[in-house]
Structure formats: C-alpha cells, structure tokens
GROMACS .gro file of C-alpha atoms in nm:
model
  298
    1MET     CA    1  -0.767   2.778  -1.577
    2ALA     CA    2  -1.144   2.733  -1.573
    3LEU     CA    3  -1.097   2.360  -1.534
    4ARG     CA    4  -0.857   2.405  -1.245
    5ALA     CA    5  -1.108   2.635  -1.073
    6ALA     CA    6  -1.379   2.377  -1.126
    7LEU     CA    7  -1.157   2.107  -0.983
    8ARG     CA    8  -1.085   2.318  -0.677
    9SER     CA    9  -1.455   2.384  -0.620
   10LYS     CA   10  -1.513   2.009  -0.609
   11CYS     CA   11  -1.275   1.966  -0.319
   12GLY     CA   12  -1.540   2.013  -0.051
   13LEU     CA   13  -1.797   1.768  -0.185
   14THR     CA   14  -1.930   1.517   0.067
   15GLY     CA   15  -2.209   1.267   0.078
   16ARG     CA   16  -2.107   1.077  -0.231
   17LEU     CA   17  -2.343   0.793  -0.319
   18SER     CA   18  -2.284   0.487  -0.106
   19GLN     CA   19  -2.089   0.246  -0.317
   20LEU     CA   20  -2.050  -0.124  -0.351
   21SER     CA   21  -1.746  -0.302  -0.226
   22SER     CA   22  -1.557  -0.558  -0.422
   23CYS     CA   23  -1.276  -0.637  -0.653
   24SER     CA   24  -1.207  -0.952  -0.843
   25ASN     CA   25  -0.911  -1.167  -0.755
   26HIS     CA   26  -0.747  -1.077  -1.085
   27GLY     CA   27  -0.731  -0.704  -1.015
   28ARG     CA   28  -1.008  -0.602  -1.252
   29VAL     CA   29  -1.147  -0.249  -1.246
   30CYS     CA   30  -1.311  -0.221  -0.909
   31VAL     CA   31  -1.601  -0.053  -0.737
   32ALA     CA   32  -1.534   0.152  -0.429
   33GLN     CA   33  -1.653   0.044  -0.088
   34ARG     CA   34  -1.910   0.239   0.111
   35ARG     CA   35  -1.730   0.543   0.241
   36ASN     CA   36  -1.827   0.607   0.601
   37ASN     CA   37  -1.607   0.915   0.616
   38SER     CA   38  -1.614   1.074   0.273
   39THR     CA   39  -1.437   1.388   0.397
   40SER     CA   40  -1.122   1.210   0.513
   41PRO     CA   41  -0.817   1.284   0.293
   42LYS     CA   42  -0.775   1.040   0.009
   43ILE     CA   43  -0.421   1.160  -0.058
   44LYS     CA   44  -0.137   1.206   0.189
   45VAL     CA   45   0.174   1.398   0.087
   46ASP     CA   46   0.501   1.401   0.281
   47PHE     CA   47   0.753   1.650   0.142
   48ASP     CA   48   1.114   1.635   0.258
   49GLN     CA   49   1.254   1.981   0.191
   50SER     CA   50   1.608   1.864   0.260
   51THR     CA   51   1.597   1.627  -0.039
   52GLY     CA   52   1.338   1.805  -0.252
   53VAL     CA   53   1.139   1.481  -0.280
   54ALA     CA   54   0.771   1.430  -0.197
   55VAL     CA   55   0.602   1.097  -0.132
   56MET     CA   56   0.234   1.086  -0.228
   57ARG     CA   57   0.037   0.804  -0.069
   58MET     CA   58  -0.303   0.712  -0.204
   59GLN     CA   59  -0.524   0.623   0.092
   60SER     CA   60  -0.881   0.580  -0.027
   61PRO     CA   61  -1.011   0.243   0.103
   62PRO     CA   62  -1.048  -0.017  -0.010
   63VAL     CA   63  -0.872   0.004  -0.348
   64ASN     CA   64  -0.791   0.369  -0.430
   65SER     CA   65  -1.063   0.384  -0.696
   66LEU     CA   66  -1.034   0.695  -0.912
   67SER     CA   67  -1.357   0.874  -0.823
   68LEU     CA   68  -1.422   1.239  -0.902
   69ASP     CA   69  -1.342   1.337  -0.543
   70PHE     CA   70  -1.022   1.132  -0.546
   71LEU     CA   71  -0.905   1.277  -0.878
   72THR     CA   72  -0.984   1.630  -0.763
   73GLU     CA   73  -0.780   1.590  -0.447
   74LEU     CA   74  -0.496   1.430  -0.643
   75CYS     CA   75  -0.486   1.715  -0.896
   76ILE     CA   76  -0.490   1.983  -0.626
   77ASN     CA   77  -0.198   1.818  -0.449
   78LEU     CA   78  -0.006   1.780  -0.776
   79GLU     CA   79  -0.058   2.146  -0.857
   80LYS     CA   80   0.069   2.253  -0.516
   81LEU     CA   81   0.383   2.043  -0.554
   82GLU     CA   82   0.440   2.163  -0.911
   83MET     CA   83   0.423   2.526  -0.795
   84ASP     CA   84   0.678   2.463  -0.519
   85LYS     CA   85   1.006   2.496  -0.707
   86SER     CA   86   1.193   2.330  -0.421
   87CYS     CA   87   1.007   2.006  -0.497
   88ARG     CA   88   1.210   1.826  -0.763
   89GLY     CA   89   1.085   1.469  -0.730
   90LEU     CA   90   0.762   1.283  -0.655
   91ILE     CA   91   0.714   0.919  -0.555
   92ILE     CA   92   0.359   0.789  -0.588
   93THR     CA   93   0.257   0.483  -0.386
   94SER     CA   94  -0.036   0.329  -0.202
   95SER     CA   95  -0.126   0.296   0.164
   96GLN     CA   96  -0.381   0.025   0.083
   97PRO     CA   97  -0.274  -0.339   0.114
   98LYS     CA   98  -0.224  -0.538  -0.208
   99VAL     CA   99  -0.338  -0.260  -0.443
  100PHE     CA  100  -0.177   0.045  -0.602
  101SER     CA  101  -0.499   0.168  -0.762
  102ALA     CA  102  -0.787  -0.035  -0.902
  103GLY     CA  103  -0.855   0.230  -1.166
  104LEU     CA  104  -1.159   0.432  -1.260
  105ASP     CA  105  -1.453   0.410  -1.020
  106ILE     CA  106  -1.730   0.231  -1.210
  107MET     CA  107  -1.993   0.408  -1.002
  108GLU     CA  108  -1.882   0.734  -1.165
  109MET     CA  109  -1.981   0.588  -1.503
  110TYR     CA  110  -2.294   0.387  -1.419
  111GLY     CA  111  -2.635   0.552  -1.403
  112LYS     CA  112  -2.496   0.906  -1.415
  113SER     CA  113  -2.616   1.201  -1.621
  114PRO     CA  114  -2.417   1.303  -1.930
  115GLU     CA  115  -2.313   1.621  -1.748
  116ARG     CA  116  -2.175   1.428  -1.455
  117CYS     CA  117  -1.994   1.183  -1.683
  118GLY     CA  118  -1.834   1.476  -1.865
  119GLU     CA  119  -1.722   1.632  -1.539
  120PHE     CA  120  -1.568   1.303  -1.431
  121TRP     CA  121  -1.384   1.257  -1.761
  122LYS     CA  122  -1.239   1.610  -1.741
  123ALA     CA  123  -1.090   1.513  -1.408
  124VAL     CA  124  -0.940   1.194  -1.555
  125GLN     CA  125  -0.787   1.400  -1.837
  126GLU     CA  126  -0.652   1.653  -1.589
  127MET     CA  127  -0.486   1.384  -1.378
  128TRP     CA  128  -0.310   1.246  -1.685
  129LEU     CA  129  -0.206   1.589  -1.814
  130LYS     CA  130  -0.063   1.699  -1.479
  131LEU     CA  131   0.138   1.381  -1.433
  132TYR     CA  132   0.251   1.321  -1.791
  133SER     CA  133   0.368   1.682  -1.834
  134SER     CA  134   0.509   1.727  -1.483
  135ASN     CA  135   0.843   1.904  -1.446
  136MET     CA  136   0.910   1.687  -1.143
  137ILE     CA  137   1.083   1.350  -1.158
  138THR     CA  138   0.800   1.105  -1.104
  139ILE     CA  139   0.847   0.748  -0.985
  140ALA     CA  140   0.564   0.500  -0.939
  141ALA     CA  141   0.624   0.272  -0.640
  142ILE     CA  142   0.372   0.005  -0.737
  143ASN     CA  143   0.316  -0.197  -0.421
  144GLY     CA  144   0.008  -0.388  -0.538
  145SER     CA  145  -0.219  -0.456  -0.835
  146SER     CA  146  -0.266  -0.172  -1.081
  147PRO     CA  147  -0.528  -0.241  -1.350
  148ALA     CA  148  -0.685   0.004  -1.595
  149GLY     CA  149  -0.666   0.363  -1.465
  150GLY     CA  150  -0.413   0.254  -1.204
  151CYS     CA  151  -0.191   0.130  -1.485
  152LEU     CA  152  -0.242   0.460  -1.671
  153MET     CA  153  -0.133   0.655  -1.365
  154SER     CA  154   0.186   0.452  -1.334
  155LEU     CA  155   0.255   0.488  -1.708
  156THR     CA  156   0.263   0.867  -1.673
  157CYS     CA  157   0.563   0.840  -1.442
  158ASP     CA  158   0.928   0.859  -1.550
  159TYR     CA  159   1.013   0.527  -1.381
  160ARG     CA  160   0.812   0.235  -1.247
  161ILE     CA  161   0.916   0.001  -0.966
  162MET     CA  162   0.680  -0.288  -0.888
  163ALA     CA  163   0.658  -0.537  -0.607
  164ASP     CA  164   0.782  -0.880  -0.717
  165ASN     CA  165   0.466  -1.068  -0.626
  166PRO     CA  166   0.296  -1.310  -0.870
  167ARG     CA  167  -0.045  -1.221  -0.725
  168TYR     CA  168  -0.017  -0.860  -0.842
  169SER     CA  169  -0.114  -0.757  -1.192
  170ILE     CA  170  -0.098  -0.447  -1.410
  171GLY     CA  171  -0.242  -0.353  -1.749
  172LEU     CA  172  -0.508  -0.163  -1.942
  173ASN     CA  173  -0.789  -0.419  -1.927
  174GLU     CA  174  -1.082  -0.196  -2.024
  175THR     CA  175  -1.211  -0.421  -2.305
  176GLN     CA  176  -1.292  -0.693  -2.051
  177LEU     CA  177  -1.565  -0.461  -1.920
  178GLY     CA  178  -1.685  -0.364  -2.265
  179ILE     CA  179  -1.512  -0.026  -2.240
  180VAL     CA  180  -1.262   0.113  -2.491
  181ALA     CA  181  -0.939   0.277  -2.376
  182PRO     CA  182  -0.923   0.624  -2.541
  183PHE     CA  183  -0.646   0.729  -2.777
  184TRP     CA  184  -0.436   0.895  -2.508
  185PHE     CA  185  -0.437   0.581  -2.293
  186LYS     CA  186  -0.325   0.394  -2.606
  187ASP     CA  187  -0.060   0.650  -2.697
  188THR     CA  188   0.087   0.644  -2.346
  189MET     CA  189   0.122   0.267  -2.359
  190VAL     CA  190   0.263   0.270  -2.714
  191ASN     CA  191   0.527   0.518  -2.596
  192THR     CA  192   0.621   0.271  -2.323
  193VAL     CA  193   0.605  -0.080  -2.472
  194GLY     CA  194   0.563  -0.030  -2.847
  195HIS     CA  195   0.280  -0.062  -3.097
  196ARG     CA  196   0.235  -0.437  -3.136
  197THR     CA  197   0.250  -0.516  -2.765
  198THR     CA  198  -0.001  -0.239  -2.700
  199GLU     CA  199  -0.231  -0.363  -2.977
  200MET     CA  200  -0.243  -0.712  -2.826
  201ALA     CA  201  -0.275  -0.580  -2.471
  202LEU     CA  202  -0.562  -0.343  -2.544
  203GLU     CA  203  -0.764  -0.569  -2.772
  204LEU     CA  204  -0.748  -0.859  -2.527
  205GLY     CA  205  -0.763  -0.644  -2.213
  206LEU     CA  206  -0.452  -0.817  -2.081
  207LEU     CA  207  -0.339  -0.798  -1.722
  208TYR     CA  208   0.028  -0.885  -1.675
  209SER     CA  209   0.192  -1.037  -1.371
  210SER     CA  210   0.482  -0.836  -1.231
  211SER     CA  211   0.738  -1.058  -1.406
  212GLU     CA  212   0.550  -1.036  -1.737
  213ALA     CA  213   0.523  -0.658  -1.700
  214LEU     CA  214   0.900  -0.635  -1.654
  215LYS     CA  215   0.960  -0.853  -1.960
  216ILE     CA  216   0.759  -0.626  -2.193
  217GLY     CA  217   0.888  -0.303  -2.036
  218LEU     CA  218   0.561  -0.202  -1.872
  219VAL     CA  219   0.758  -0.164  -1.549
  220ASP     CA  220   1.129  -0.094  -1.515
  221GLN     CA  221   1.227  -0.286  -1.204
  222LEU     CA  222   1.099  -0.556  -0.967
  223VAL     CA  223   1.195  -0.566  -0.600
  224PRO     CA  224   1.066  -0.746  -0.290
  225GLU     CA  225   0.742  -0.591  -0.169
  226ASP     CA  226   0.894  -0.448   0.148
  227GLN     CA  227   1.164  -0.272  -0.055
  228VAL     CA  228   0.950  -0.090  -0.312
  229LEU     CA  229   0.951   0.251  -0.143
  230THR     CA  230   1.315   0.226  -0.031
  231THR     CA  231   1.423   0.139  -0.384
  232ALA     CA  232   1.217   0.427  -0.525
  233THR     CA  233   1.393   0.666  -0.288
  234GLN     CA  234   1.734   0.531  -0.388
  235THR     CA  235   1.648   0.546  -0.758
  236MET     CA  236   1.533   0.906  -0.722
  237THR     CA  237   1.886   1.003  -0.620
  238LYS     CA  238   2.016   0.897  -0.962
  239TRP     CA  239   1.755   1.108  -1.139
  240LEU     CA  240   1.818   1.407  -0.912
  241ALA     CA  241   2.183   1.405  -1.020
  242ILE     CA  242   2.078   1.522  -1.369
  243PRO     CA  243   2.041   1.902  -1.410
  244ASP     CA  244   1.670   1.982  -1.397
  245HIS     CA  245   1.658   2.202  -1.706
  246ALA     CA  246   1.821   1.941  -1.931
  247ARG     CA  247   1.600   1.660  -1.800
  248GLN     CA  248   1.282   1.869  -1.822
  249ILE     CA  249   1.348   1.983  -2.179
  250THR     CA  250   1.425   1.625  -2.284
  251LYS     CA  251   1.110   1.495  -2.115
  252SER     CA  252   0.902   1.762  -2.287
  253MET     CA  253   1.058   1.680  -2.623
  254MET     CA  254   0.966   1.312  -2.579
  255ARG     CA  255   0.612   1.367  -2.451
  256LYS     CA  256   0.489   1.693  -2.605
  257PRO     CA  257   0.339   1.540  -2.923
  258THR     CA  258   0.129   1.301  -2.713
  259ILE     CA  259   0.023   1.579  -2.474
  260ASP     CA  260  -0.062   1.819  -2.759
  261LYS     CA  261  -0.282   1.555  -2.919
  262LEU     CA  262  -0.510   1.551  -2.615
  263THR     CA  263  -0.498   1.922  -2.533
  264SER     CA  264  -0.611   2.007  -2.886
  265ASN     CA  265  -0.894   1.752  -2.869
  266ARG     CA  266  -1.007   1.766  -2.506
  267GLU     CA  267  -1.367   1.866  -2.566
  268ALA     CA  268  -1.414   1.615  -2.847
  269ASP     CA  269  -1.263   1.343  -2.627
  270ILE     CA  270  -1.507   1.429  -2.348
  271GLN     CA  271  -1.801   1.418  -2.587
  272ASN     CA  272  -1.683   1.084  -2.726
  273PHE     CA  273  -1.658   0.940  -2.377
  274VAL     CA  274  -1.999   1.069  -2.270
  275SER     CA  275  -2.163   0.946  -2.589
  276PHE     CA  276  -2.006   0.602  -2.548
  277ILE     CA  277  -2.050   0.548  -2.175
  278THR     CA  278  -2.417   0.655  -2.171
  279LYS     CA  279  -2.519   0.410  -2.446
  280ASP     CA  280  -2.774   0.156  -2.329
  281SER     CA  281  -2.552  -0.133  -2.435
  282ILE     CA  282  -2.255  -0.001  -2.234
  283GLN     CA  283  -2.468   0.071  -1.929
  284LYS     CA  284  -2.601  -0.284  -1.956
  285SER     CA  285  -2.245  -0.421  -1.961
  286LEU     CA  286  -2.157  -0.218  -1.652
  287ARG     CA  287  -2.474  -0.333  -1.476
  288MET     CA  288  -2.390  -0.696  -1.549
  289TYR     CA  289  -2.040  -0.645  -1.413
  290LEU     CA  290  -2.178  -0.487  -1.095
  291GLU     CA  291  -2.422  -0.776  -1.051
  292MET     CA  292  -2.136  -1.021  -1.094
  293LEU     CA  293  -1.944  -0.841  -0.818
  294LYS     CA  294  -2.248  -0.856  -0.590
  295LYS     CA  295  -2.278  -1.231  -0.641
  296ARG     CA  296  -1.906  -1.280  -0.586
  297LYS     CA  297  -1.926  -1.085  -0.260
  298SER     CA  298  -2.222  -1.288  -0.135
   0.00000   0.00000   0.00000
C-alpha cells in the first residue's frame, strides 16, 4: 500500500529533465525525446462498458519510453481498471508510429542518485506485478517494435498479437547495452518460450523479427499492421466466453510461483539493481551508448 501511495504522489510531477531523442534502426532500448509538454497524458484509456473491454493506448512521444512518470501513470490506470469489476478485458497498444514501447528510459538510469534509481525500479516492478497478476484478460496489440522493457510488458499479457512487418523487432536485448535482465524478466520469458531459447536470447541480447518471434512462441499471432487492434478485439471475445473465476484461478495457478518469487525479494531486487546500475563501469557503458545515439542523430 505504501508503494501505491508513493506511485500516486508521483502523478503530478512536471519539469522532467530534458531528454535526448533517438532510437536505433534495430529497435534498441531508446532515450526519450525532449518533452515540451510533460504534463500531457502518457496513457489514454477507452473503456467500453457494453463489452467490458478497455483499450489502453500508450502515447508518450516519440517511443513510449518507460520513464518514472510514464510507469506511474500506467500503474494508476491499471489499478483503476482492476478495481472496476465491470472491466473484464484490457487491450494494450501504442499510438506512436512504428513502436509499441522502446523499453526502459535510459535517462532514468544514467547519472541519477541511488535513491532515484531505487524509486524508478520500484515502479518497474509495480508495472510488472500489476500486469502479470491482473484478473483481467490482457492482450498486447503490438503494432511496432518492442525491445527490452517493451517486450517485458507484452510478455505479461495473456495473449500477444504482433504486426506482420519485417522491420519490427521484439526481445529482451539488455546485454547489448551492458545491462543484465533481472531474474523476473528471465522467469517471465522462460514461462513463455522455454529455458534454452531464453538462455540464448538473454545472453546474446537477441531481437527477433515478427516472424521469428512467432516461430519461438514469443508472440501468438501475426496479422497485417492495420488489423492488429481489430484482431485483438475479436480475440478478446473468445477469452470473454470463459467464466472469469475459472480463468482467473487457472491464471493464478500458472503465474503465482513467479509472482511470489519477486514479491518475497522486492527490496533485495531493488538493492541489486541500484548497486549494479550505479557502478562506474555500467555508467560508462550507458554514457557510450548515449554518445553513440548523439552521433547517429547528427
């Protein structure tokens, strides 16, 4: 409860540090663009009470980077929907062209105090916990690239539909930046595609094309880009036909061991992240990556 209160208190923050713009062509973890209007909503939710289905659109230009403000707003919206018992299903998609979410905002990890890094990581944990343990049916309508944290977000969902576009990629590519995906990222992927595929993917920081992602089971379905949301809506109907209590109990049975592993180790996981990300060698790697983005932009 204390964490939820802290997340709520963050909702009104403005004046975030101006941030660099750029993303590599391969959908690597990105850095958010300068935000001229930091108070504009980063999440838009449309709830159809007649169907019991909400559509959540991420709308934080340019690439829906998972900043502290973004994660806070996301968690607040998720909590509101979860508390509304008439909301049975949630479709998550992006309003930004060519990207679902570029993952964690590097500027939240570079040059920040240990306290700030810890606050950020709590918000990342909270996003995962709310989505992975949700009683709602969750479908990711992946209408663009989804590396790193964007991939994690989609992996929390019950079903993943991705645009059939060879330019789009998805995967947990943290090692390419010198960062290590924590155990709960790993466990979520293992639960989806198996141990060996996850081991290869995480060690090499692999990003998969949409067709490759379908082949290994990272996504469940490919459709033309202009049909992603329509297909998600149609697919939701099939899931809604299952009695909620039976589906929810089954989902909990499948996911509870993974969820319990984080909830019983949250503080230690935060300390591990802070200790790792504030190391001089890791900060140097992030600085080099940022400099590379600057050169690429110029």
